[in-house]
CSV table of C-alpha atoms and ligand atoms in Angstrom, one decimal:
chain,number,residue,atom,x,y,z
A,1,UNK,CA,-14.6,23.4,-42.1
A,2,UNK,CA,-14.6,20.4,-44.4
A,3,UNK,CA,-16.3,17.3,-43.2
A,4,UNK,CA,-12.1,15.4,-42.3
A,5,UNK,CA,-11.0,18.0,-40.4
A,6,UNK,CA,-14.0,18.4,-38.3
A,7,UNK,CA,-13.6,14.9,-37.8
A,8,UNK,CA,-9.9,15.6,-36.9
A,9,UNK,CA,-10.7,18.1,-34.2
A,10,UNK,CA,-13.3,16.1,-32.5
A,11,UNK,CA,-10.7,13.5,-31.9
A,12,UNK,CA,-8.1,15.6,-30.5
A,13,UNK,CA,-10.2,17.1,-28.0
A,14,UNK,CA,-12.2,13.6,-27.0
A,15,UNK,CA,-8.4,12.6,-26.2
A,16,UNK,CA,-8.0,15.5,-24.1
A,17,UNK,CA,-10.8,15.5,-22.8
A,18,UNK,CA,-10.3,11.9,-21.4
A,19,UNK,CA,-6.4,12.2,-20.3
A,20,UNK,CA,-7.5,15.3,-17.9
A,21,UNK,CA,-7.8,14.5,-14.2
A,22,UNK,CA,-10.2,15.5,-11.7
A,23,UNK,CA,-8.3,18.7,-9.6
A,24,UNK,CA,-9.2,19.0,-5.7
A,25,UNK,CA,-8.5,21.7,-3.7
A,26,UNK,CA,-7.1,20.3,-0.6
A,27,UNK,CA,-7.1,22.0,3.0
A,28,UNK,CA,-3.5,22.5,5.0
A,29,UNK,CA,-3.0,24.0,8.2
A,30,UNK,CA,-0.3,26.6,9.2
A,31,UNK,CA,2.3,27.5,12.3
A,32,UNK,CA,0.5,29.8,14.6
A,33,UNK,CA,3.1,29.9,17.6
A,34,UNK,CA,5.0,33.6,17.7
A,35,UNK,CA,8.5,33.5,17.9
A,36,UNK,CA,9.1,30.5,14.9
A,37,UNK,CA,9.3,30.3,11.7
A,38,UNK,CA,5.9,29.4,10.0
A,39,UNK,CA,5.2,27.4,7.2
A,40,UNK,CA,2.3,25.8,5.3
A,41,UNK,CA,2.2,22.2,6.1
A,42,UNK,CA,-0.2,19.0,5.3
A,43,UNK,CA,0.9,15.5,5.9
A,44,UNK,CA,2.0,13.8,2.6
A,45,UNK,CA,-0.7,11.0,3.1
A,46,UNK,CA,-2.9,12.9,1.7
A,47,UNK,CA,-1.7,13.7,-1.6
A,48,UNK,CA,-0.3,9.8,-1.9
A,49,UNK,CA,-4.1,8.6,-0.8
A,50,UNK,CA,-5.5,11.7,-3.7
A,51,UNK,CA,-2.6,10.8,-6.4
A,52,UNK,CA,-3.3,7.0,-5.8
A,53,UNK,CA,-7.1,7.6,-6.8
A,54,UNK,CA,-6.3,9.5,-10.2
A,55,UNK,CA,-7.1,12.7,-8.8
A,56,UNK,CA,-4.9,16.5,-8.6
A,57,UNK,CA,-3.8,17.7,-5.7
A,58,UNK,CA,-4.0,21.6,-5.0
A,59,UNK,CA,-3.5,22.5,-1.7
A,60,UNK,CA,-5.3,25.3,0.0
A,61,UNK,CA,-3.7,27.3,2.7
A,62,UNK,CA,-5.1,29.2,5.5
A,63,UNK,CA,-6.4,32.2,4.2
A,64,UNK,CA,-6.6,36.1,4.4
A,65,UNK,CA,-10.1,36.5,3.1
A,66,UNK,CA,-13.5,33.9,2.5
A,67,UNK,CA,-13.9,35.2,-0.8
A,68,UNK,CA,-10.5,34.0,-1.4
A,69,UNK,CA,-11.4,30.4,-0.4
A,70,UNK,CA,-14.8,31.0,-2.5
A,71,UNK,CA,-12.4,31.7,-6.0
A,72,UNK,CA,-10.9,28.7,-5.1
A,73,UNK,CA,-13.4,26.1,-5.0
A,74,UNK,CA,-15.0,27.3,-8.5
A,75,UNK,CA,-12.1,26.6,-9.7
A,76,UNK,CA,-11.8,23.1,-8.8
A,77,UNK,CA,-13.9,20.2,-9.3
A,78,UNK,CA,-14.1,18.6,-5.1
A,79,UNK,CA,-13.0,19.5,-2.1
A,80,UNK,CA,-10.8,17.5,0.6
A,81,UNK,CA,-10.7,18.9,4.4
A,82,UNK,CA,-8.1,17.4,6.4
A,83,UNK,CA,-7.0,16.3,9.8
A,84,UNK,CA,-5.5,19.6,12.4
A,85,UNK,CA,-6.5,21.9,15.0
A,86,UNK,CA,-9.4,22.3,17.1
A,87,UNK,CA,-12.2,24.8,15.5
A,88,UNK,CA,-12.7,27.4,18.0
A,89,UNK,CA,-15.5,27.0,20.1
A,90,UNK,CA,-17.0,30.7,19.3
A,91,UNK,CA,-17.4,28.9,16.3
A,92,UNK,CA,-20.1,27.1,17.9
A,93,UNK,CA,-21.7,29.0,20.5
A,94,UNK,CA,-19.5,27.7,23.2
A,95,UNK,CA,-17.2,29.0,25.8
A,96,UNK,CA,-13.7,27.3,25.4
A,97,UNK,CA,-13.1,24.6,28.0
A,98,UNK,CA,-10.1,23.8,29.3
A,99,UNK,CA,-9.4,21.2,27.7
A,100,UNK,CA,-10.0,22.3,23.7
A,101,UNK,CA,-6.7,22.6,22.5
A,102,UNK,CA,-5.2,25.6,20.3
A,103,UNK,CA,-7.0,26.8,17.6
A,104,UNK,CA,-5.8,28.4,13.6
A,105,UNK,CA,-8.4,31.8,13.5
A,106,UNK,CA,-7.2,31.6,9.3
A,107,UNK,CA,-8.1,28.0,8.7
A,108,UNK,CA,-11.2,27.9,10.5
A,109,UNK,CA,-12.5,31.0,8.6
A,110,UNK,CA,-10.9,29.6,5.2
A,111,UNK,CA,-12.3,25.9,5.7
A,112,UNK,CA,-15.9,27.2,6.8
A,113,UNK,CA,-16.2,29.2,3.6
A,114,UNK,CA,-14.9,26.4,1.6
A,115,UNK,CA,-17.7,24.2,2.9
A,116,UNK,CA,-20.4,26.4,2.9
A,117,UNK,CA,-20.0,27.0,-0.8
A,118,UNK,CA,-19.5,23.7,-1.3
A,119,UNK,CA,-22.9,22.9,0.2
A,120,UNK,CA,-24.5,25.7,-2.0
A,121,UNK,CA,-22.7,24.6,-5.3
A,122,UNK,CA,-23.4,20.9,-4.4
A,123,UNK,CA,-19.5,20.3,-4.5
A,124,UNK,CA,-18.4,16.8,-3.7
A,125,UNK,CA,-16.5,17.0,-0.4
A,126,UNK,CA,-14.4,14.0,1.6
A,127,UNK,CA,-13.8,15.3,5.0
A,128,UNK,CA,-11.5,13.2,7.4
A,129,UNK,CA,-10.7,14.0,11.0
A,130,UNK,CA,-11.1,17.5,12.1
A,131,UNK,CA,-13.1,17.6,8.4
A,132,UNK,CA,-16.1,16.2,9.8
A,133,UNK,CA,-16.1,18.6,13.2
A,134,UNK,CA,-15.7,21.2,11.2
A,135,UNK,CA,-18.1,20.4,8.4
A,136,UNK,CA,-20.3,20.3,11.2
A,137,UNK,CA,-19.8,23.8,12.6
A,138,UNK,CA,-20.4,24.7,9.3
A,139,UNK,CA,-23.7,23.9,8.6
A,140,UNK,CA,-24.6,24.7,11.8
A,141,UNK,CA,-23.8,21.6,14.7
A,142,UNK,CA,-22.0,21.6,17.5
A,143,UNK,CA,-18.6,19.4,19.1
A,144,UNK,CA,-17.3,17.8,22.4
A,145,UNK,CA,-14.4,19.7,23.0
A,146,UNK,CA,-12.5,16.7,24.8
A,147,UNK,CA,-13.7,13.2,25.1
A,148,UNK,CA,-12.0,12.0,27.9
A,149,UNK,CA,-13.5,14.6,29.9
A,150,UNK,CA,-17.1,15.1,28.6
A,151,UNK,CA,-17.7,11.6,28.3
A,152,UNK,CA,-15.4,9.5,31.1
A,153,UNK,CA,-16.8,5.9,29.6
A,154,UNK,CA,-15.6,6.8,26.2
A,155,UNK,CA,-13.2,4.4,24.2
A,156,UNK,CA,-9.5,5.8,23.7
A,157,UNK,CA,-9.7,7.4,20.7
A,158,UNK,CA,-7.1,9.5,20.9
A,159,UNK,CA,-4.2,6.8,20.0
A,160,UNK,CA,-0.5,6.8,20.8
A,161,UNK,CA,-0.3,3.5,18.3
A,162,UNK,CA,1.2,4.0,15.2
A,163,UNK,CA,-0.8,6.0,12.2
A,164,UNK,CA,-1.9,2.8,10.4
A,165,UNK,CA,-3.0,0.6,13.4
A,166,UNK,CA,-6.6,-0.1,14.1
A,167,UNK,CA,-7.9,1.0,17.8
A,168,UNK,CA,-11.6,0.4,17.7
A,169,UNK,CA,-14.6,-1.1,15.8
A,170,UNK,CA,-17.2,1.5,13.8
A,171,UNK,CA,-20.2,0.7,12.7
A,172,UNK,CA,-21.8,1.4,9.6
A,173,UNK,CA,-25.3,2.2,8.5
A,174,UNK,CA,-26.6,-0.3,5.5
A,175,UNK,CA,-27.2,1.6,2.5
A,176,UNK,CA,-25.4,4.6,3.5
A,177,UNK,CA,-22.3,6.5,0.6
A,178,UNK,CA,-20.0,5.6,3.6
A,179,UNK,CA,-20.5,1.6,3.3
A,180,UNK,CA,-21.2,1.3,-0.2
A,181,UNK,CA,-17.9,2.8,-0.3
A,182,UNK,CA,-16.2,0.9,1.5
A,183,UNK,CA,-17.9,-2.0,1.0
A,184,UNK,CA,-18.5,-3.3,4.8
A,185,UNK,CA,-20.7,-1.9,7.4
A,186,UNK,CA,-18.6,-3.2,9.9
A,187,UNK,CA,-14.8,-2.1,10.1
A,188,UNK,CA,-12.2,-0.9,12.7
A,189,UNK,CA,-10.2,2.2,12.5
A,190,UNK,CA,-6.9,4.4,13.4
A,191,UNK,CA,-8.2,7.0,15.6
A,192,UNK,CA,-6.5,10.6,16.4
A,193,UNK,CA,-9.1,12.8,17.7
A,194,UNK,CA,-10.3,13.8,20.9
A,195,UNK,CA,-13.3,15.7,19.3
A,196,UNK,CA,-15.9,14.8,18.5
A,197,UNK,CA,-19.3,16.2,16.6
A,198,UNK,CA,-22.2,16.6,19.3
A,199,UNK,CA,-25.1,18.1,18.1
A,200,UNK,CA,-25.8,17.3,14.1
A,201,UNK,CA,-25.9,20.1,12.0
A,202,UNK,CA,-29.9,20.5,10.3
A,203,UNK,CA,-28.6,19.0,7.0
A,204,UNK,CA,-27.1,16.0,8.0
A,205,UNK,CA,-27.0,12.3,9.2
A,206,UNK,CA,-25.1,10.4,11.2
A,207,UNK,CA,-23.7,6.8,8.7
A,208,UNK,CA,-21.3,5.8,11.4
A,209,UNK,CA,-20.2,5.2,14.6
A,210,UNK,CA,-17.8,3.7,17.6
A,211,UNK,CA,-19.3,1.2,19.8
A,212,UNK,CA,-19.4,3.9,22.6
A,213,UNK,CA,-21.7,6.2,20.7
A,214,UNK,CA,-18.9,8.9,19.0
A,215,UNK,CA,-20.2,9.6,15.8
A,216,UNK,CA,-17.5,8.8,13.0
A,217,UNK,CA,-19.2,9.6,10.2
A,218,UNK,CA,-21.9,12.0,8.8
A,219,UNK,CA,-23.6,12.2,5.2
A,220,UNK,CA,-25.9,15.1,3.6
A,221,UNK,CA,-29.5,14.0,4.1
A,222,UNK,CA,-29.8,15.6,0.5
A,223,UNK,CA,-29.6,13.6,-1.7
A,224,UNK,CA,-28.2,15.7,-4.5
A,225,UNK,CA,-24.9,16.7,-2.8
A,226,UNK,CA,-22.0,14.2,-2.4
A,227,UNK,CA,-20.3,14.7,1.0
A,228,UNK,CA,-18.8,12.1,2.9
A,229,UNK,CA,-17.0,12.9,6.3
A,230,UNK,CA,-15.5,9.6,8.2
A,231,UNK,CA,-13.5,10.7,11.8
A,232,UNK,CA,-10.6,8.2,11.2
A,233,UNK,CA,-7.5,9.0,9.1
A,234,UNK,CA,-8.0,6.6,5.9
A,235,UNK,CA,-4.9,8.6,4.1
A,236,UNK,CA,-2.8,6.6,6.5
A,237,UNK,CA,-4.3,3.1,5.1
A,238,UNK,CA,-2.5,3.5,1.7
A,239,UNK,CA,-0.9,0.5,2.0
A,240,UNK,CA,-3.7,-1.6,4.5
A,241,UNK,CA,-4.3,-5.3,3.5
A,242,UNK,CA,-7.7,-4.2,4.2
A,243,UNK,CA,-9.4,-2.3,0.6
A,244,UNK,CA,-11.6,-0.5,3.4
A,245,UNK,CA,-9.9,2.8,3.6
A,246,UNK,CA,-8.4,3.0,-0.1
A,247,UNK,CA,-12.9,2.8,-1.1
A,248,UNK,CA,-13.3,6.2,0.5
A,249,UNK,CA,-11.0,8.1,-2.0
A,250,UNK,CA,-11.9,5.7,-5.0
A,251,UNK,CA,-15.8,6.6,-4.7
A,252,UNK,CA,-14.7,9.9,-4.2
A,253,UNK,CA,-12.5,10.0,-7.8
A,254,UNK,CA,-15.7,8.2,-9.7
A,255,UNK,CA,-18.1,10.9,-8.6
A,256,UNK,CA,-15.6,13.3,-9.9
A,257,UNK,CA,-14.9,11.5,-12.6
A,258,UNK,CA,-18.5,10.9,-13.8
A,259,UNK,CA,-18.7,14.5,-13.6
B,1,MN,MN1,-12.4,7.4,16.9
């Protein structure tokens, strides 16, 4: 090849090279009730929040097999797990209590092998919502199964407010991904949830919580694995006059980006 059209080739693929986007494989729930028709489904605000960062949406369904969900995620350069159903408590060592609501058998196996091989591969992950509960179960932790009845003096975090309104005050540990991120260690937040993680899995921190002690975020304490799981919904922040939430998923898109 002569000396130009090496040159030539070199060019093209440094263009393609930098118009290609980060893809992320993104977890959605499914219908479990008998007697409807079921369908795939995953709130939009995540795919505006992902789009809105420079990064690909894929999204991931409940699925048949782990192995499945372990294809996936070598295919794709992070992972998001999103907001849903209550993991079951068997999950955790833990008899159901009343008050856990219904759980998705498919999506707890399919999101448990996503994040276990995302740990192994060192995979950057975002978890929001049921994301951090489950990364937690996971790697080995354990959850409240319902707030208002494990622990009475507990905030309402469980809102009836609109998606985008802030309920209560988190704190956030100096230093941590979670702050740099967002670039506050003191914020409030929409809340949805009335789980919560209990018991911290081996391999991870706690880099956030409400005043009344429910953890809101958690962090690898490796160092070499980019995980960031926050308990509040920042998808539904897009448009926030507060840069707060929009920080989560830009950090996220410059790890992937930096490769
Ligand atoms: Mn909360």
């Amino acid at each position: 090849m002569s000396s130009t059209l090496t040159q030539s080739f070199q060019d093209s693929r440094t263009l393609r090279e930098s118009r290609s986007a980060p893809v992320v494989a993104v977890s959605a729930t499914s219908d479990t009730q008998p007697g409807y028709s079921h369908r795939v489904r995953l709130n939009s605000a995540y795919i505006t929040a992902l789009e809105n960062a420079g990064l690909v949406p894929v999204v991931v369904p409940p699925l048949t097999s782990a192995s499945a969900a372990r294809d996936i995620l070598s295919r794709v350069d992070g992972l998001v797990i999103t907001g849903g159903e209550d993991v079951d408590p068997s999950r955790y060592g833990q008899d159901r209590s009343p008050q856990c609501g219904v759980s998705n058998a498919a999506r707890d196996e399919t999101e448990i092998a996503l994040i276990r091989e995302a740990s192994e591969t060192r995979k950057p992950l975002l978890a929001i919502c049921r994301g951090p509960q489950v990364v937690n179960v996971a790697l080995g932790g354990t959850l409240i199964q319902d707030i208002p009845s494990e622990i009475p003096a507990a905030l309402p975090h469980n809102s009836n407010d609109a998606r985008s309104t802030r309920v209560h005050d988190v704190t956030i540990d100096e230093g941590s991904r979670i702050a740099d991120a967002i670039g506050e260690t003191a914020i409030s937040v929409n809340s949805f949830h009335h789980q919560s993680v209990k018991d911290v899995a081996p391999s991870l921190k706690v880099t956030a919580r409400a005043p009344d002690g429910i953890i809101e975020g958690l962090e690898p304490k490796a160092e070499d694995w980019w995980m960031m799981a926050v308990q509040w919904h920042p998808e539904e922040m897009n448009d926030s006059p507060e840069p707060w939430d929009r920080g989560l998923f830009r950090a996220f898109a410059d790890r992937l980006t930096e490769g």
